[in-house]
């Protein structure tokens, strides 16, 4: 499993203090398909000073042993939080913790290796070998994020402040430290971002764009599929071919971004490209269009039909075309992002990018 999203309700547990003294209160956290927002007001009165978001117990437990750690994508508020992993269904048993600092006012991708987690019981460290073992990523029962005035063994959290807190989280996923090639190659279609693009002349577009609504929103649904893959956390490549033909492969090709190209391309060339991308680390997390340079009205045949074309160096073609991650050609908040990464295009337009469109900042070191 490469992506973690709890399929059940997420709860926030906070310390509630009234005339009867401290007790544990329960508040449902705000959730959307792409965003969990843990927010509230923390008081240190009457033994308070903590709040947390925790999944229900996962059944069966998650086996994340093939991965190196957990990645959080969040909008920081400058405080230090704890990521807590629980290995069993016990509510108050030994858990595994690692603290991380957030930067105020920016989206961050924070990676925490499994090796950095250590066993604790009620915020006190438990020595490995004397009642606890190292974290076993093959059996994860629940995941929790906590804001607390305490670190561990009675030490205070240096980046805690009482009062309001807000920690929007767009996703929690696993990661692999190695620079791996795509795990998923998706063949989409050129033109998926063109319906309803500002300033576009639909009459000059291919039939699928002109007839998108008549065809049941075929391109709209293809774009939704792309968006789901980009948000999944799975290393991917998204190919947008122009019109597919049954002509032989080996066509002179053109790679581009921004979703403006038109034309045709051989199915054989697309099949060859798909296979090549699975072993090309430079193709990880990119979206691009591909077309041939052969005019649509001109039939294509190999110069010598008795000799197959030389193998194509797709990695060199990607580099020569300056294909970059983060470029989708989508229209976001009324802005056509073109050949720029979405976050850059929106920043240039003076618009704050939504969580799913923001480029992550460098990951801070987990403490």
Short mmCIF file of C-alpha atoms in Angstrom, two decimals:
data_model
loop_
_atom_site.label_atom_id
_atom_site.label_comp_id
_atom_site.label_asym_id
_atom_site.label_seq_id
_atom_site.Cartn_x
_atom_site.Cartn_y
_atom_site.Cartn_z
CA UNK A 1 0.00 0.00 0.00
CA UNK A 2 1.53 3.30 -1.05
CA UNK A 3 -0.91 5.83 0.34
CA UNK A 4 -2.53 6.29 3.72
CA UNK A 5 -5.93 7.84 4.10
CA UNK A 6 -8.15 6.61 6.87
CA UNK A 7 -11.41 5.32 5.37
CA UNK A 8 -13.19 6.09 8.62
CA UNK A 9 -13.98 9.21 10.58
CA UNK A 10 -11.10 11.09 12.19
CA UNK A 11 -11.54 12.39 15.71
CA UNK A 12 -9.85 15.13 17.71
CA UNK A 13 -9.36 14.41 21.41
CA UNK A 14 -8.84 17.49 23.57
CA UNK A 15 -8.51 18.15 27.26
CA UNK A 16 -11.70 19.86 28.45
CA UNK A 17 -11.56 21.70 31.78
CA UNK A 18 -14.57 22.87 33.76
CA UNK A 19 -15.69 23.07 37.39
CA UNK A 20 -15.37 19.30 37.70
CA UNK A 21 -11.70 19.42 36.75
CA UNK A 22 -9.90 18.03 33.70
CA UNK A 23 -11.58 15.41 31.54
CA UNK A 24 -11.31 14.15 27.97
CA UNK A 25 -13.62 15.74 25.43
CA UNK A 26 -14.42 14.55 21.90
CA UNK A 27 -14.76 16.78 18.85
CA UNK A 28 -15.06 15.61 15.24
CA UNK A 29 -12.31 16.97 12.99
CA UNK A 30 -13.10 18.75 9.75
CA UNK A 31 -12.44 16.44 6.80
CA UNK A 32 -12.62 16.55 3.02
CA UNK A 33 -11.44 14.00 0.41
CA UNK A 34 -8.14 15.89 0.17
CA UNK A 35 -7.77 17.77 3.42
CA UNK A 36 -7.86 17.04 7.13
CA UNK A 37 -7.81 20.21 9.21
CA UNK A 38 -6.84 19.78 12.84
CA UNK A 39 -7.63 23.04 14.57
CA UNK A 40 -8.77 24.30 17.92
CA UNK A 41 -7.74 26.18 21.04
CA UNK A 42 -5.36 24.63 23.58
CA UNK A 43 -5.45 25.69 27.22
CA UNK A 44 -2.80 24.76 29.77
CA UNK A 45 -5.17 25.32 32.70
CA UNK A 46 -6.19 22.39 34.91
CA UNK A 47 -3.59 19.95 33.52
CA UNK A 48 -4.49 20.70 29.90
CA UNK A 49 -2.14 21.46 27.04
CA UNK A 50 -2.65 18.83 24.37
CA UNK A 51 -4.83 17.93 21.37
CA UNK A 52 -4.58 15.13 18.84
CA UNK A 53 -6.06 13.58 15.72
CA UNK A 54 -6.11 9.77 15.58
CA UNK A 55 -7.48 7.20 13.16
CA UNK A 56 -9.63 4.39 14.36
CA UNK A 57 -7.86 1.03 14.51
CA UNK A 58 -7.14 -0.28 11.02
CA UNK A 59 -8.28 -3.85 10.41
CA UNK A 60 -6.23 -5.50 9.10
CA UNK A 61 -3.18 -3.48 10.22
CA UNK A 62 -1.18 -1.77 7.49
CA UNK A 63 1.96 -3.48 6.21
CA UNK A 64 4.28 -0.62 5.27
CA UNK A 65 7.50 -2.62 5.51
CA UNK A 66 8.43 -2.06 1.82
CA UNK A 67 8.73 1.69 2.46
CA UNK A 68 11.23 3.94 4.24
CA UNK A 69 8.89 6.16 6.23
CA UNK A 70 5.87 8.46 6.43
CA UNK A 71 5.44 11.71 4.52
CA UNK A 72 3.08 14.45 5.71
CA UNK A 73 2.02 17.29 3.46
CA UNK A 74 0.75 20.10 5.64
CA UNK A 75 0.38 23.84 6.10
CA UNK A 76 2.48 24.72 9.13
CA UNK A 77 1.78 27.07 12.01
CA UNK A 78 5.27 27.19 13.54
CA UNK A 79 4.64 24.67 16.32
CA UNK A 80 6.18 21.27 17.06
CA UNK A 81 3.91 18.26 16.71
CA UNK A 82 4.28 14.53 17.29
CA UNK A 83 3.58 11.78 14.78
CA UNK A 84 2.52 8.68 16.70
CA UNK A 85 2.24 5.14 15.33
CA UNK A 86 0.43 2.47 17.33
CA UNK A 87 1.27 -1.19 16.67
CA UNK A 88 -1.89 -2.73 18.15
CA UNK A 89 -5.51 -2.04 19.05
CA UNK A 90 -4.75 -1.05 22.65
CA UNK A 91 -6.01 2.43 23.41
CA UNK A 92 -3.29 3.32 25.90
CA UNK A 93 -0.43 0.93 25.20
CA UNK A 94 3.11 1.47 23.98
CA UNK A 95 3.28 3.75 20.95
CA UNK A 96 6.09 4.93 18.68
CA UNK A 97 6.75 8.66 18.40
CA UNK A 98 8.77 11.19 16.48
CA UNK A 99 8.41 14.97 16.78
CA UNK A 100 8.55 17.38 13.85
CA UNK A 101 8.67 21.16 13.54
CA UNK A 102 6.47 23.14 11.17
CA UNK A 103 7.14 26.44 9.44
CA UNK A 104 4.41 29.06 9.72
CA UNK A 105 2.41 29.98 6.64
CA UNK A 106 3.85 27.56 4.07
CA UNK A 107 3.00 24.13 2.68
CA UNK A 108 5.62 21.54 3.60
CA UNK A 109 6.41 17.94 2.77
CA UNK A 110 7.82 16.42 5.96
CA UNK A 111 9.42 12.99 5.74
CA UNK A 112 9.96 10.93 8.88
CA UNK A 113 11.90 7.65 8.50
CA UNK A 114 10.55 4.65 10.37
CA UNK A 115 14.02 4.34 11.93
CA UNK A 116 13.46 7.67 13.76
CA UNK A 117 10.48 6.43 15.79
CA UNK A 118 11.10 5.31 19.37
CA UNK A 119 8.80 3.58 21.88
CA UNK A 120 6.98 5.65 24.51
CA UNK A 121 4.29 5.11 27.11
CA UNK A 122 2.35 8.22 28.13
CA UNK A 123 5.12 10.52 26.85
CA UNK A 124 7.87 8.59 28.65
CA UNK A 125 10.51 6.76 26.66
CA UNK A 126 10.62 2.99 26.99
CA UNK A 127 14.02 1.39 26.53
CA UNK A 128 14.19 -1.12 23.69
CA UNK A 129 14.60 -4.56 25.19
CA UNK A 130 12.93 -3.70 28.49
CA UNK A 131 9.30 -3.98 27.51
CA UNK A 132 9.45 -2.67 23.95
CA UNK A 133 10.91 -3.57 20.58
CA UNK A 134 11.85 -1.31 17.65
CA UNK A 135 8.96 -0.21 15.46
CA UNK A 136 7.74 -2.94 13.11
CA UNK A 137 6.34 -1.17 10.00
CA UNK A 138 4.63 -4.38 8.89
CA UNK A 139 1.89 -4.04 11.54
CA UNK A 140 0.55 -0.49 11.96
CA UNK A 141 -2.82 -0.35 13.68
CA UNK A 142 -3.39 3.42 13.91
CA UNK A 143 -1.73 6.77 13.26
CA UNK A 144 -2.02 9.88 15.40
CA UNK A 145 -0.84 13.50 15.23
CA UNK A 146 -0.52 15.36 18.53
CA UNK A 147 0.18 18.88 19.73
CA UNK A 148 1.42 18.83 23.33
CA UNK A 149 3.20 21.19 25.69
CA UNK A 150 5.36 18.22 26.71
CA UNK A 151 8.01 16.46 24.68
CA UNK A 152 9.21 13.27 26.42
CA UNK A 153 10.27 12.36 29.97
CA UNK A 154 8.88 15.59 31.39
CA UNK A 155 10.69 17.95 29.01
CA UNK A 156 8.69 20.87 27.64
CA UNK A 157 7.98 21.36 23.95
CA UNK A 158 10.09 24.41 22.96
CA UNK A 159 7.78 25.25 20.03
CA UNK A 160 4.43 25.00 21.82
CA UNK A 161 2.13 27.91 22.51
CA UNK A 162 -1.21 27.86 24.19
CA UNK A 163 -4.19 29.27 22.36
CA UNK A 164 -5.37 28.62 18.80
CA UNK A 165 -3.66 26.13 16.50
CA UNK A 166 -4.37 25.13 12.89
CA UNK A 167 -2.71 22.31 10.94
CA UNK A 168 -4.34 21.54 7.56
CA UNK A 169 -3.01 18.23 6.17
CA UNK A 170 -3.51 17.45 2.48
CA UNK A 171 -2.19 13.90 2.68
CA UNK A 172 -0.35 11.31 4.72
CA UNK A 173 1.60 8.87 2.57
CA UNK A 174 4.54 6.52 2.56
CA UNK A 175 7.75 7.25 0.68
CA UNK A 176 10.85 5.57 -0.67
CA UNK A 177 14.14 7.39 -0.24
CA UNK A 178 15.64 6.16 -3.50
CA UNK A 179 15.13 8.14 -6.72
CA UNK A 180 12.84 5.56 -8.28
CA UNK A 181 11.21 5.47 -11.71
CA UNK A 182 7.43 5.67 -12.04
CA UNK A 183 5.37 2.88 -10.52
CA UNK A 184 2.32 3.79 -12.60
CA UNK A 185 2.30 4.95 -16.24
CA UNK A 186 -1.06 6.38 -17.26
CA UNK A 187 -2.09 7.01 -20.88
CA UNK A 188 -4.50 9.93 -20.88
CA UNK A 189 -5.23 12.22 -23.82
CA UNK A 190 -4.11 15.52 -25.25
CA UNK A 191 -6.85 18.11 -24.84
CA UNK A 192 -8.02 17.12 -21.35
CA UNK A 193 -7.46 20.62 -19.96
CA UNK A 194 -8.91 22.54 -22.91
CA UNK A 195 -12.68 22.43 -22.29
CA UNK A 196 -13.64 25.73 -20.62
CA UNK A 197 -10.05 27.04 -20.75
CA UNK A 198 -10.11 30.86 -20.73
CA UNK A 199 -9.54 32.39 -24.18
CA UNK A 200 -9.53 29.13 -26.14
CA UNK A 201 -11.17 28.96 -29.58
CA UNK A 202 -13.03 25.67 -29.35
CA UNK A 203 -13.85 25.71 -33.08
CA UNK A 204 -10.16 25.25 -33.86
CA UNK A 205 -9.77 22.29 -31.51
CA UNK A 206 -10.00 18.54 -32.29
CA UNK A 207 -13.46 16.91 -32.20
CA UNK A 208 -13.04 15.49 -28.68
CA UNK A 209 -12.62 19.03 -27.31
CA UNK A 210 -15.47 20.51 -29.34
CA UNK A 211 -17.81 17.64 -28.43
CA UNK A 212 -16.69 17.10 -24.84
CA UNK A 213 -20.13 17.82 -23.35
CA UNK A 214 -21.92 15.83 -26.05
CA UNK A 215 -19.66 12.86 -25.33
CA UNK A 216 -20.53 12.86 -21.64
CA UNK A 217 -17.55 14.96 -20.55
CA UNK A 218 -15.02 12.37 -21.73
CA UNK A 219 -12.05 14.73 -21.42
CA UNK A 220 -13.30 16.11 -18.11
CA UNK A 221 -13.36 12.60 -16.66
CA UNK A 222 -9.92 11.82 -18.07
CA UNK A 223 -8.56 14.92 -16.32
CA UNK A 224 -10.24 13.80 -13.09
CA UNK A 225 -8.42 10.48 -13.43
CA UNK A 226 -5.12 12.31 -13.86
CA UNK A 227 -5.79 14.44 -10.79
CA UNK A 228 -6.55 11.34 -8.71
CA UNK A 229 -3.25 9.77 -9.73
CA UNK A 230 -1.26 12.95 -9.05
CA UNK A 231 -2.82 13.19 -5.58
CA UNK A 232 -2.32 9.51 -4.75
CA UNK A 233 1.31 9.62 -3.67
CA UNK A 234 2.19 6.85 -6.15
CA UNK A 235 5.22 7.71 -8.37
CA UNK A 236 3.68 8.23 -11.81
CA UNK A 237 4.07 9.36 -15.39
CA UNK A 238 1.07 10.72 -17.28
CA UNK A 239 1.26 10.60 -21.08
CA UNK A 240 -1.13 12.66 -23.18
CA UNK A 241 -0.95 11.41 -26.77
CA UNK A 242 -2.65 13.14 -29.65
CA UNK A 243 -4.88 11.06 -31.96
CA UNK A 244 -3.72 7.43 -31.97
CA UNK A 245 -3.22 5.70 -35.31
CA UNK A 246 -2.46 2.19 -36.53
CA UNK A 247 0.57 3.38 -38.52
CA UNK A 248 3.98 1.83 -37.81
CA UNK A 249 6.17 3.22 -35.07
CA UNK A 250 9.32 5.23 -35.57
CA UNK A 251 7.59 8.52 -36.36
CA UNK A 252 9.56 11.72 -35.68
CA UNK A 253 8.07 12.88 -32.40
CA UNK A 254 7.46 16.03 -30.40
CA UNK A 255 7.18 16.19 -26.60
CA UNK A 256 5.57 19.20 -24.95
CA UNK A 257 3.75 20.47 -21.87
CA UNK A 258 0.88 22.88 -21.36
CA UNK A 259 -1.63 20.82 -23.38
CA UNK A 260 -1.63 22.71 -26.67
CA UNK A 261 -0.30 20.20 -29.22
CA UNK A 262 -2.45 18.63 -31.95
CA UNK A 263 -1.80 15.89 -34.47
CA UNK A 264 -1.36 12.14 -34.46
CA UNK A 265 0.95 9.49 -33.05
CA UNK A 266 1.39 5.77 -33.67
CA UNK A 267 0.09 3.37 -31.03
CA UNK A 268 3.39 1.49 -31.40
CA UNK A 269 5.34 4.59 -30.37
CA UNK A 270 3.11 5.11 -27.31
CA UNK A 271 3.53 1.46 -26.28
CA UNK A 272 7.31 1.81 -26.61
CA UNK A 273 7.21 5.01 -24.54
CA UNK A 274 5.17 3.39 -21.76
CA UNK A 275 7.66 0.56 -21.37
CA UNK A 276 10.63 2.94 -21.41
CA UNK A 277 9.20 5.20 -18.70
CA UNK A 278 8.97 2.33 -16.22
CA UNK A 279 12.76 2.31 -15.96
CA UNK A 280 13.39 6.05 -16.35
CA UNK A 281 13.83 7.89 -13.03
CA UNK A 282 13.68 11.26 -14.83
CA UNK A 283 10.08 10.44 -15.79
CA UNK A 284 8.84 10.34 -12.20
CA UNK A 285 5.85 12.58 -11.45
CA UNK A 286 5.63 14.29 -14.84
CA UNK A 287 2.69 15.03 -17.13
CA UNK A 288 3.39 15.70 -20.80
CA UNK A 289 1.98 15.55 -24.32
CA UNK A 290 3.40 13.57 -27.22
CA UNK A 291 2.68 13.87 -30.92
CA UNK A 292 4.41 13.11 -34.20
CA UNK A 293 5.75 15.73 -36.56
CA UNK A 294 4.01 14.01 -39.45
CA UNK A 295 0.99 16.03 -40.66
CA UNK A 296 -2.33 14.40 -39.89
CA UNK A 297 -3.22 14.28 -43.59
CA UNK A 298 0.03 12.53 -44.54
CA UNK A 299 0.35 8.76 -44.27
CA UNK A 300 3.43 7.48 -42.46
CA UNK A 301 5.52 4.54 -43.59
CA UNK A 302 8.98 3.48 -42.55
CA UNK A 303 11.74 4.58 -44.94
CA UNK A 304 12.71 0.91 -45.25
CA UNK A 305 9.81 -1.36 -44.21
CA UNK A 306 12.21 -4.33 -44.04
CA UNK A 307 14.24 -2.71 -41.26
CA UNK A 308 12.63 -1.73 -37.94
CA UNK A 309 13.43 1.73 -36.56
CA UNK A 310 16.35 2.16 -34.19
CA UNK A 311 15.40 2.07 -30.49
CA UNK A 312 14.45 5.53 -29.31
CA UNK A 313 16.20 7.17 -26.35
CA UNK A 314 13.13 8.46 -24.53
CA UNK A 315 15.12 9.74 -21.54
CA UNK A 316 17.15 11.96 -23.86
CA UNK A 317 13.95 13.14 -25.55
CA UNK A 318 12.44 14.12 -22.18
CA UNK A 319 15.58 16.04 -21.26
CA UNK A 320 15.77 17.82 -24.63
CA UNK A 321 12.14 18.90 -24.30
CA UNK A 322 12.73 20.20 -20.75
CA UNK A 323 9.81 18.20 -19.36
CA UNK A 324 9.33 19.28 -15.73
CA UNK A 325 7.37 17.97 -12.75
CA UNK A 326 4.43 20.06 -11.60
CA UNK A 327 3.36 21.20 -15.08
CA UNK A 328 -0.19 20.14 -15.96
CA UNK A 329 -1.66 22.84 -18.22
CA UNK A 330 -4.74 22.92 -16.00
CA UNK A 331 -6.82 26.00 -15.32
CA UNK A 332 -6.77 26.66 -11.57
CA UNK A 333 -8.77 29.46 -9.93
CA UNK A 334 -9.44 30.88 -13.40
CA UNK A 335 -5.73 30.91 -14.36
CA UNK A 336 -4.42 28.81 -17.25
CA UNK A 337 -1.11 27.55 -15.84
CA UNK A 338 0.41 26.77 -19.26
CA UNK A 339 3.96 25.43 -19.36
CA UNK A 340 4.76 26.53 -15.80
CA UNK A 341 4.44 24.39 -12.68
CA UNK A 342 1.04 25.17 -11.19
CA UNK A 343 2.42 26.73 -8.01
CA UNK A 344 4.69 29.08 -9.99
CA UNK A 345 1.91 30.13 -12.38
CA UNK A 346 -0.49 30.89 -9.55
CA UNK A 347 2.15 32.77 -7.58
CA UNK A 348 2.87 34.91 -10.64
CA UNK A 349 -0.85 35.65 -10.85
CA UNK A 350 -0.97 36.62 -7.17
CA UNK A 351 -3.17 33.66 -6.22
CA UNK A 352 -2.60 31.35 -3.25
CA UNK A 353 -2.52 27.80 -4.58
CA UNK A 354 -4.87 25.22 -3.06
CA UNK A 355 -3.31 22.30 -1.16
CA UNK A 356 -3.43 19.91 -4.11
CA UNK A 357 -1.62 22.40 -6.37
CA UNK A 358 1.12 23.70 -4.09
CA UNK A 359 4.72 22.81 -4.59
CA UNK A 360 6.13 21.37 -1.38
CA UNK A 361 8.90 23.18 0.41
CA UNK A 362 12.05 21.38 1.48
CA UNK A 363 11.41 18.87 4.21
CA UNK A 364 12.60 20.01 7.64
CA UNK A 365 14.43 17.60 9.86
CA UNK A 366 12.22 15.65 12.22
CA UNK A 367 13.36 15.83 15.80
#
